[in-house]
CSV table of C-alpha atoms and ligand atoms in Angstrom, one decimal:
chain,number,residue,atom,x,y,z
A,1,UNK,CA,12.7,1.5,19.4
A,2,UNK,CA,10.8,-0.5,16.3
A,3,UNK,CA,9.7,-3.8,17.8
A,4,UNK,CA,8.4,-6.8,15.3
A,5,UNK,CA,6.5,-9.8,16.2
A,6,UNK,CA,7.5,-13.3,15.0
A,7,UNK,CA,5.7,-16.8,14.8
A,8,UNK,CA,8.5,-18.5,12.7
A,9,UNK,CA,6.1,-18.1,9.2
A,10,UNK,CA,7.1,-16.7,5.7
A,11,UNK,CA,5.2,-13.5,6.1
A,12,UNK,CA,6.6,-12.5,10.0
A,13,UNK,CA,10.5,-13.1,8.0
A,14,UNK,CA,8.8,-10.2,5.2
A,15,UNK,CA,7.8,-8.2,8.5
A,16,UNK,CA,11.3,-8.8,9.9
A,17,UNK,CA,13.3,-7.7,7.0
A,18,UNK,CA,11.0,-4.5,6.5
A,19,UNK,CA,11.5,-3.8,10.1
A,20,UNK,CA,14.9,-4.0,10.2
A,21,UNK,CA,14.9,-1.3,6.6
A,22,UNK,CA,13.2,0.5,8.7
A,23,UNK,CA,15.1,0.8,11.9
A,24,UNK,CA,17.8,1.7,9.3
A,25,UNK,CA,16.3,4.6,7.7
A,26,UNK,CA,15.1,5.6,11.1
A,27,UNK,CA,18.4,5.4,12.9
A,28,UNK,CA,16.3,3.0,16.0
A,29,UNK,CA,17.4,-0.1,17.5
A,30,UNK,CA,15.3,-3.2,16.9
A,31,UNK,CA,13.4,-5.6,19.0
A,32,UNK,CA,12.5,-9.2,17.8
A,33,UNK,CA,9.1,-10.5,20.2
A,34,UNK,CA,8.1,-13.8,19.9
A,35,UNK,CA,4.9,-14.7,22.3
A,36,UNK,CA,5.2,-18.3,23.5
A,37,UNK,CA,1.0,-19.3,23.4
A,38,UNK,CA,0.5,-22.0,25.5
A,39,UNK,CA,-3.3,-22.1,25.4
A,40,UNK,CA,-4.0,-24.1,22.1
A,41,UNK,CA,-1.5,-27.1,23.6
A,42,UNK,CA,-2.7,-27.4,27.3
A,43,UNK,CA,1.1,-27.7,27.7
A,44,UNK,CA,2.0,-27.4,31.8
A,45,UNK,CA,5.4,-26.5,32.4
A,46,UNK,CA,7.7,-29.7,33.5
A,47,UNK,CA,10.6,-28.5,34.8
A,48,UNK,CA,12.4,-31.7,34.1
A,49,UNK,CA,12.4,-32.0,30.6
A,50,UNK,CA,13.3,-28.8,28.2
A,51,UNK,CA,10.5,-27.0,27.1
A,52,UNK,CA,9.4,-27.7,23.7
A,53,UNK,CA,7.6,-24.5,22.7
A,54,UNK,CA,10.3,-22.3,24.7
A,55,UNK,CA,13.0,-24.0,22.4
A,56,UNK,CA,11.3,-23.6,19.4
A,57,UNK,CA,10.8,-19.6,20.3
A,58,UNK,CA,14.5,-19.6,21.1
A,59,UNK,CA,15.3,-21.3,17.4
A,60,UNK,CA,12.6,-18.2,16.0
A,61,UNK,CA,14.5,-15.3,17.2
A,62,UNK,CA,17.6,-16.4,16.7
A,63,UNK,CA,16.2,-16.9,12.8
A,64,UNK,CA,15.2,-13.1,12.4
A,65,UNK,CA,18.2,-12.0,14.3
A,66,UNK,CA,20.4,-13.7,11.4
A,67,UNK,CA,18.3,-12.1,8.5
A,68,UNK,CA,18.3,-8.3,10.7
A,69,UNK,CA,22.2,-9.3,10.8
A,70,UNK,CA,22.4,-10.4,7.6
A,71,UNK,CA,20.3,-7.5,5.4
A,72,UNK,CA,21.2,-4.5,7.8
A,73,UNK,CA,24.5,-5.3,10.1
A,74,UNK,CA,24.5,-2.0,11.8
A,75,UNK,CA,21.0,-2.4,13.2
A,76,UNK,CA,20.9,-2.6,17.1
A,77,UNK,CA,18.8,-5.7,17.8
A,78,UNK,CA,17.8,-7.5,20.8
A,79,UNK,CA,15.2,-10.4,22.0
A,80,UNK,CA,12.5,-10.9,24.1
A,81,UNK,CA,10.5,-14.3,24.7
A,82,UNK,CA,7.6,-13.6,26.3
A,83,UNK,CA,4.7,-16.0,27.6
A,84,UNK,CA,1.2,-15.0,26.5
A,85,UNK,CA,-1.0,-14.7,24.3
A,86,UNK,CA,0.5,-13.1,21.1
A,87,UNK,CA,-2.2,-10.5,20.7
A,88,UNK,CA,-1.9,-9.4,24.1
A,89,UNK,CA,2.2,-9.5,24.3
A,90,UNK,CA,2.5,-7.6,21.3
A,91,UNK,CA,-0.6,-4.8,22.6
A,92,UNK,CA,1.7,-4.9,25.7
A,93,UNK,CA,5.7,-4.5,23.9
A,94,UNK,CA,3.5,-1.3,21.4
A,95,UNK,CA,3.3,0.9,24.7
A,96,UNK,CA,7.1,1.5,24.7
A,97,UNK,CA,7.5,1.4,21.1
A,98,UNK,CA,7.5,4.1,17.9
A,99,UNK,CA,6.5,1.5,15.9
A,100,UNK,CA,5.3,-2.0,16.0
A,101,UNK,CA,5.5,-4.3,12.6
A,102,UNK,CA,4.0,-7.5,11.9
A,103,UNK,CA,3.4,-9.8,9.1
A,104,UNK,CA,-0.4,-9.7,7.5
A,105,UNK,CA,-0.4,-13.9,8.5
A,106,UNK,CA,1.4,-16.2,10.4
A,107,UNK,CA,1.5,-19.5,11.2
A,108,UNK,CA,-2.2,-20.3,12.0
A,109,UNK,CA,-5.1,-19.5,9.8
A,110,UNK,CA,-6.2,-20.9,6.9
A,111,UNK,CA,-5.4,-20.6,3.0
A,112,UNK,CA,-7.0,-17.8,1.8
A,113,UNK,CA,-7.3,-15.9,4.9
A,114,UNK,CA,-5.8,-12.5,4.2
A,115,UNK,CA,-5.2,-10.9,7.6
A,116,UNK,CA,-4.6,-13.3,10.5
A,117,UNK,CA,-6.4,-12.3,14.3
A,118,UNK,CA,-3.2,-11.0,15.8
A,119,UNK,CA,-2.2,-8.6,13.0
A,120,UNK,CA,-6.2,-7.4,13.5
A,121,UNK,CA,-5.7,-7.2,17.1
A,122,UNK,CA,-3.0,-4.8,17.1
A,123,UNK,CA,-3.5,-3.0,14.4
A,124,UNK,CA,-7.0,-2.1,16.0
A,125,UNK,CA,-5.7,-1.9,20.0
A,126,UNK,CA,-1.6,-0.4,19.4
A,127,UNK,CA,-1.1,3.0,20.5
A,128,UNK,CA,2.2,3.3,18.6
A,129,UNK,CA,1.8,3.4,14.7
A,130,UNK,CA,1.3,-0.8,13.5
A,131,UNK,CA,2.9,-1.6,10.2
A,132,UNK,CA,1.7,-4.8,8.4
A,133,UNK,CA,3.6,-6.5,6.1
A,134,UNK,CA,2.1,-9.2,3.4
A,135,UNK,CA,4.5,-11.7,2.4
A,136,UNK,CA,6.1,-11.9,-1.0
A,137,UNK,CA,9.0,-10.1,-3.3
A,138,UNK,CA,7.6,-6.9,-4.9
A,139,UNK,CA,10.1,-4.1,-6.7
A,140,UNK,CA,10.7,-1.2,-5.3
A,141,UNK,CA,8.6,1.8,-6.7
A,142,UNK,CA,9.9,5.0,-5.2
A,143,UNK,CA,5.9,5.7,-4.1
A,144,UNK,CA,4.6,6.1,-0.6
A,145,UNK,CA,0.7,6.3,-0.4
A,146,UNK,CA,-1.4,8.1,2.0
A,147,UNK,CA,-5.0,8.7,2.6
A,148,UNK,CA,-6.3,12.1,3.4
A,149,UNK,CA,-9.8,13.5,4.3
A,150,UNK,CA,-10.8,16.4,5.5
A,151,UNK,CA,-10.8,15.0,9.0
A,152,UNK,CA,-8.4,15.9,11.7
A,153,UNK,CA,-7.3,12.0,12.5
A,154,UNK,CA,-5.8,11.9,9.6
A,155,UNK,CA,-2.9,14.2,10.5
A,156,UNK,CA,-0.9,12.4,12.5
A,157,UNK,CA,-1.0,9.3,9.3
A,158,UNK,CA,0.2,12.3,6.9
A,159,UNK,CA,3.1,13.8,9.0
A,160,UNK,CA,4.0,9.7,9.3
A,161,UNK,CA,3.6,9.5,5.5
A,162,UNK,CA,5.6,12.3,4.7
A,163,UNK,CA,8.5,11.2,7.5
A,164,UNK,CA,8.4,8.1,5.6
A,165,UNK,CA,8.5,9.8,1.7
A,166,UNK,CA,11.6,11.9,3.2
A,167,UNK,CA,13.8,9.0,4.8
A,168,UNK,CA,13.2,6.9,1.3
A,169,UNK,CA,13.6,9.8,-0.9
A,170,UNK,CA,10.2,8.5,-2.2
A,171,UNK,CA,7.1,10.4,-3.9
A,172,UNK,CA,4.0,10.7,-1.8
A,173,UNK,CA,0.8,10.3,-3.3
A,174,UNK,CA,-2.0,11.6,-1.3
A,175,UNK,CA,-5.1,10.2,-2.6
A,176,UNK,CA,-8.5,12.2,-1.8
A,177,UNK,CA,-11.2,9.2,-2.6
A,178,UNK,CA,-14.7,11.2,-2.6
A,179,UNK,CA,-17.8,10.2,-3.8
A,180,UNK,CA,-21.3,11.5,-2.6
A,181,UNK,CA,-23.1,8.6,-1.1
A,182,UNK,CA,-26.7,9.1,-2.7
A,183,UNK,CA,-28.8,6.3,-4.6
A,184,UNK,CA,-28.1,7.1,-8.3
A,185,UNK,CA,-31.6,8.4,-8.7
A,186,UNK,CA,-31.7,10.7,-6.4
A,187,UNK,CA,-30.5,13.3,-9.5
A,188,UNK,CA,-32.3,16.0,-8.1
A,189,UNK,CA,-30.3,15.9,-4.6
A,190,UNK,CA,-30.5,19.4,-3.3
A,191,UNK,CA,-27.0,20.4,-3.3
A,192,UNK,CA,-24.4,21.2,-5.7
A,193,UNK,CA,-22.2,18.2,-5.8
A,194,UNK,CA,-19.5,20.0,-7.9
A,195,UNK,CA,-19.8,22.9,-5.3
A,196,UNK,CA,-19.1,20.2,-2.5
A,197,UNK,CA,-16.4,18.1,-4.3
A,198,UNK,CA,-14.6,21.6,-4.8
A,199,UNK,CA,-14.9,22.5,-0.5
A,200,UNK,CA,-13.6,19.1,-0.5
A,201,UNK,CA,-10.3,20.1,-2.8
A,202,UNK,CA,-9.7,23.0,-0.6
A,203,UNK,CA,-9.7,21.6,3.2
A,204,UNK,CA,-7.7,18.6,2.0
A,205,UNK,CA,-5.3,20.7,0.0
A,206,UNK,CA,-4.9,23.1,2.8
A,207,UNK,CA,-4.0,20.1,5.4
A,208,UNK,CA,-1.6,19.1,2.8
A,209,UNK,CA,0.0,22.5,2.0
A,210,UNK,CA,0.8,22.5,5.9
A,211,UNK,CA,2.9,19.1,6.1
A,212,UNK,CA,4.6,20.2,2.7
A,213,UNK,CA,5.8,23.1,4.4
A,214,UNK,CA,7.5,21.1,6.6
A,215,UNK,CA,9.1,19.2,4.2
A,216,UNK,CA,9.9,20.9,1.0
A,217,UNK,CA,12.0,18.2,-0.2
A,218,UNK,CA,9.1,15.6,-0.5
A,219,UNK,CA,7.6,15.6,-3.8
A,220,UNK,CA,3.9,15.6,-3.8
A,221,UNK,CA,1.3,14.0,-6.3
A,222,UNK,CA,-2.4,14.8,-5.6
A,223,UNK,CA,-4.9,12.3,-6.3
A,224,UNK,CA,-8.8,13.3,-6.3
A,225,UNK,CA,-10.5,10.2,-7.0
A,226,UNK,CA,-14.2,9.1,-7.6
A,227,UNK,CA,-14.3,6.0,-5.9
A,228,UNK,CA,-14.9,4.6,-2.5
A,229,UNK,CA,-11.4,5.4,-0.2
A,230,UNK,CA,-11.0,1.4,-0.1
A,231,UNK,CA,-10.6,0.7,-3.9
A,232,UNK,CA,-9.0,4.3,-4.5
A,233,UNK,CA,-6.2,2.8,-1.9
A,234,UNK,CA,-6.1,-0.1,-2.9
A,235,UNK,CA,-5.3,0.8,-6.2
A,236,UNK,CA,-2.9,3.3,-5.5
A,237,UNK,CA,-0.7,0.3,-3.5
A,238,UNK,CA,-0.3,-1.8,-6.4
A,239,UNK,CA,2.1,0.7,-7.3
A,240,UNK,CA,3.3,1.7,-3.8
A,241,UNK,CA,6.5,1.0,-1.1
A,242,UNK,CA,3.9,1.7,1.6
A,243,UNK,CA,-0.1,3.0,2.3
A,244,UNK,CA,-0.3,5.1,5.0
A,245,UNK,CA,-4.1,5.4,6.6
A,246,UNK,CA,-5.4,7.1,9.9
A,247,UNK,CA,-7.0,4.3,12.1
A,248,UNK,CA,-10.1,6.3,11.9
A,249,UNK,CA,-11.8,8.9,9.2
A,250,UNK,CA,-14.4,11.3,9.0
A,251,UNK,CA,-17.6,8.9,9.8
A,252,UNK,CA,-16.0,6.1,12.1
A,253,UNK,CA,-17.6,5.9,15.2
A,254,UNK,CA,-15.1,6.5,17.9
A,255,UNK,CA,-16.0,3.4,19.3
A,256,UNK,CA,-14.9,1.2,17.0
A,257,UNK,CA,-11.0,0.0,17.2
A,258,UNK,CA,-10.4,0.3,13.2
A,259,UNK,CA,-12.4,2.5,10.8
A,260,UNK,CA,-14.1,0.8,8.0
A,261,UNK,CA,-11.2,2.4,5.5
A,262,UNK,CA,-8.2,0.9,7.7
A,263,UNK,CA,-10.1,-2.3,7.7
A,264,UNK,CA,-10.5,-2.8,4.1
A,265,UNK,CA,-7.1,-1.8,2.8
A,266,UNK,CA,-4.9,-3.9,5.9
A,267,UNK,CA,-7.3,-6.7,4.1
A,268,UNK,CA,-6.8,-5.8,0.2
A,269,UNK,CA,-3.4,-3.8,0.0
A,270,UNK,CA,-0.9,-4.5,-2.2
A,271,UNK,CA,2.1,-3.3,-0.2
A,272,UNK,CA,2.7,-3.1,3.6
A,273,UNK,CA,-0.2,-0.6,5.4
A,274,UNK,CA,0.6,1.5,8.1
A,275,UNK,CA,-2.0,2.6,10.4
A,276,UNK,CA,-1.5,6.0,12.2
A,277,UNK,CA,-3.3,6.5,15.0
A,278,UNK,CA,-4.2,10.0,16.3
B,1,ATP,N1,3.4,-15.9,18.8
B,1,ATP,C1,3.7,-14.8,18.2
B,1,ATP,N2,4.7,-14.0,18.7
B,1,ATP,C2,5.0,-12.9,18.1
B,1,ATP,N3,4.4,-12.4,17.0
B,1,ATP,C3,3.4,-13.1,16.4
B,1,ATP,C4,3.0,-14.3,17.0
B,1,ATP,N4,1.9,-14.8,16.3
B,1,ATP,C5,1.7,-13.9,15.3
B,1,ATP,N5,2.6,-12.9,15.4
B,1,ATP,C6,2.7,-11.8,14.4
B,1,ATP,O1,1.5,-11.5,13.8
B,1,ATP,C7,1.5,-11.7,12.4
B,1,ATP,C8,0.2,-12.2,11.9
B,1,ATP,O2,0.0,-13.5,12.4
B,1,ATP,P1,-1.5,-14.0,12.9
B,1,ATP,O3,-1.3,-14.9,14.0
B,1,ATP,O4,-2.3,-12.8,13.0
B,1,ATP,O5,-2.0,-14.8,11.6
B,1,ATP,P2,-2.3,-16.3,11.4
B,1,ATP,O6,-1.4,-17.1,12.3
B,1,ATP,O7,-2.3,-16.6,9.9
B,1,ATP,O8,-3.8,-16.4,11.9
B,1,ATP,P3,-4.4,-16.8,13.3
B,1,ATP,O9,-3.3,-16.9,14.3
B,1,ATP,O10,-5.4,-15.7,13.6
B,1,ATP,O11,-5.1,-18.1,13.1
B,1,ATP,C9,2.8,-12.6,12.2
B,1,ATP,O12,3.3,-12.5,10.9
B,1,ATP,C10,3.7,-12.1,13.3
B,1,ATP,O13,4.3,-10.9,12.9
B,2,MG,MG1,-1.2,-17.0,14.4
């Protein structure tokens, strides 16, 4: 089951309809969660009088169940209203999910502010893979985007990338982002830099050559660039359906929830970023 979060904003309809694509291409049913917050109101519940915020949750689902309806008919999708904080609800709805989406902003915030806290919060606590989608129209570009080191968390984000390439008969980029991080006048570092960018080549390209194995069908671009992994990615999704990254890389302490890498491109991406955990 895909499940996607919604607050009634612009960018959680964009998370909608590429949730619903997805359960598509995947062949899953579809789960609309909307997380009725009553903390910033102080609302107590009367049972009198209607609820307001329940209605208002009620009108949001049945919003996104129109557009699922609408855009992909033969989707299964169901509802769930659930009271909470949204952060929390959505952490909770990810443990019996394959795959959680939400927009990059929603309702609260302010202009300018390019990730809102629940997207942050799940992307960084979800054990299920956490798509987030930024609002807008783009074209479609045939191109999904993955980013590979030569660390073992990134597998599970390639074999995701390369599910992904083969449902959308899409290319897959993988883009290697390696730079050595020494002051520029350290010239006389003692180590061959060439020698290490080239050990570099070889462990990514052998974790690639194992995922094309399994899928021969997937067309494969390699991209060694010179740059930090953030703006090598970032790049890379102006022209991309979708930027896979591992939640952690080689470096990130294990402690922290999202890897400096995941971080920046959920910030600055282009295109919808999935994060993969391992
Ligand atoms: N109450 C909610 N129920 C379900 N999903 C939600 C809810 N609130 C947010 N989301 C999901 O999270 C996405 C990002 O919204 P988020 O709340 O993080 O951003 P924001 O409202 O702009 O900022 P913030 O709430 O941090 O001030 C939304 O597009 C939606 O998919
Ligand atoms: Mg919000």
């Amino acid at each position: 089951m895909i499940i996607v979060g919604v607050d009634g904003s612009v960018t959680a309809r964009a998370a909608v309809e590429w949730a619903a694509n997805d359960a598509f291409r995947m062949r899953l049913p579809l789960r609309i969660v909307h997380a009725v917050d009553r903390t910033p109101y102080q609302i107590s519940k009367y049972p009198e009088r209607p609820d307001a915020l329940l209605l208002e949750g009620a009108r949001v689902l049945r919003e996104a169940v129109a557009l699922v309806h609408e855009r992909r008919p033969t989707v299964e999708v169901t509802t769930r209203q659930v009271e909470g904080t949204p952060a929390t609800v959505l952490q909770e709805q990810a443990e019996e999910a394959a795959e959680i989406v939400v927009g990059s902003r929603g309702l609260g915030g302010f202009a300018g502010m390019l990730l809102g806290s629940v997207s942050i919060h799940v992307a960084g606590h979800a054990r299920c893979p956490v798509v987030v989608v930024p609002g807008g129209r783009r074209p479609v570009y045939g191109e999904v985007v993955v980013g590979v080191d030569d660390s073992p968390e990134c597998e599970p984000a390639l074999a995701y990338a390369f599910e992904q390439a083969a449902l959308r008969g899409a290319t897959l980029r993988a883009v290697h982002a390696w730079q050595l991080m020494v002051p520029a006048f350290a010239m006389d570092a003692p180590y061959d830099v060439e020698e290490l960018r080239a050990t570099q080549h070889e462990v990514v390209g052998a974790k690639l050559a194992a995922a094309r194995a399994r899928y021969p069908q997937v067309t494969v671009v390699e991209n060694d660039a010179s740059a930090t992994p953030v703006d090598a990615l970032v790049e890379a999704s102006g022209q991309a359906d979708l930027l896979v990254v591992g939640s952690h890389g080689r470096g990130a302490l294990g402690s922290v929830l999202l890897g400096s890498v995941s971080r920046g491109v959920l910030h600055h991406a282009h295109c919808p970023v999935a994060v993969v955990r391992a």
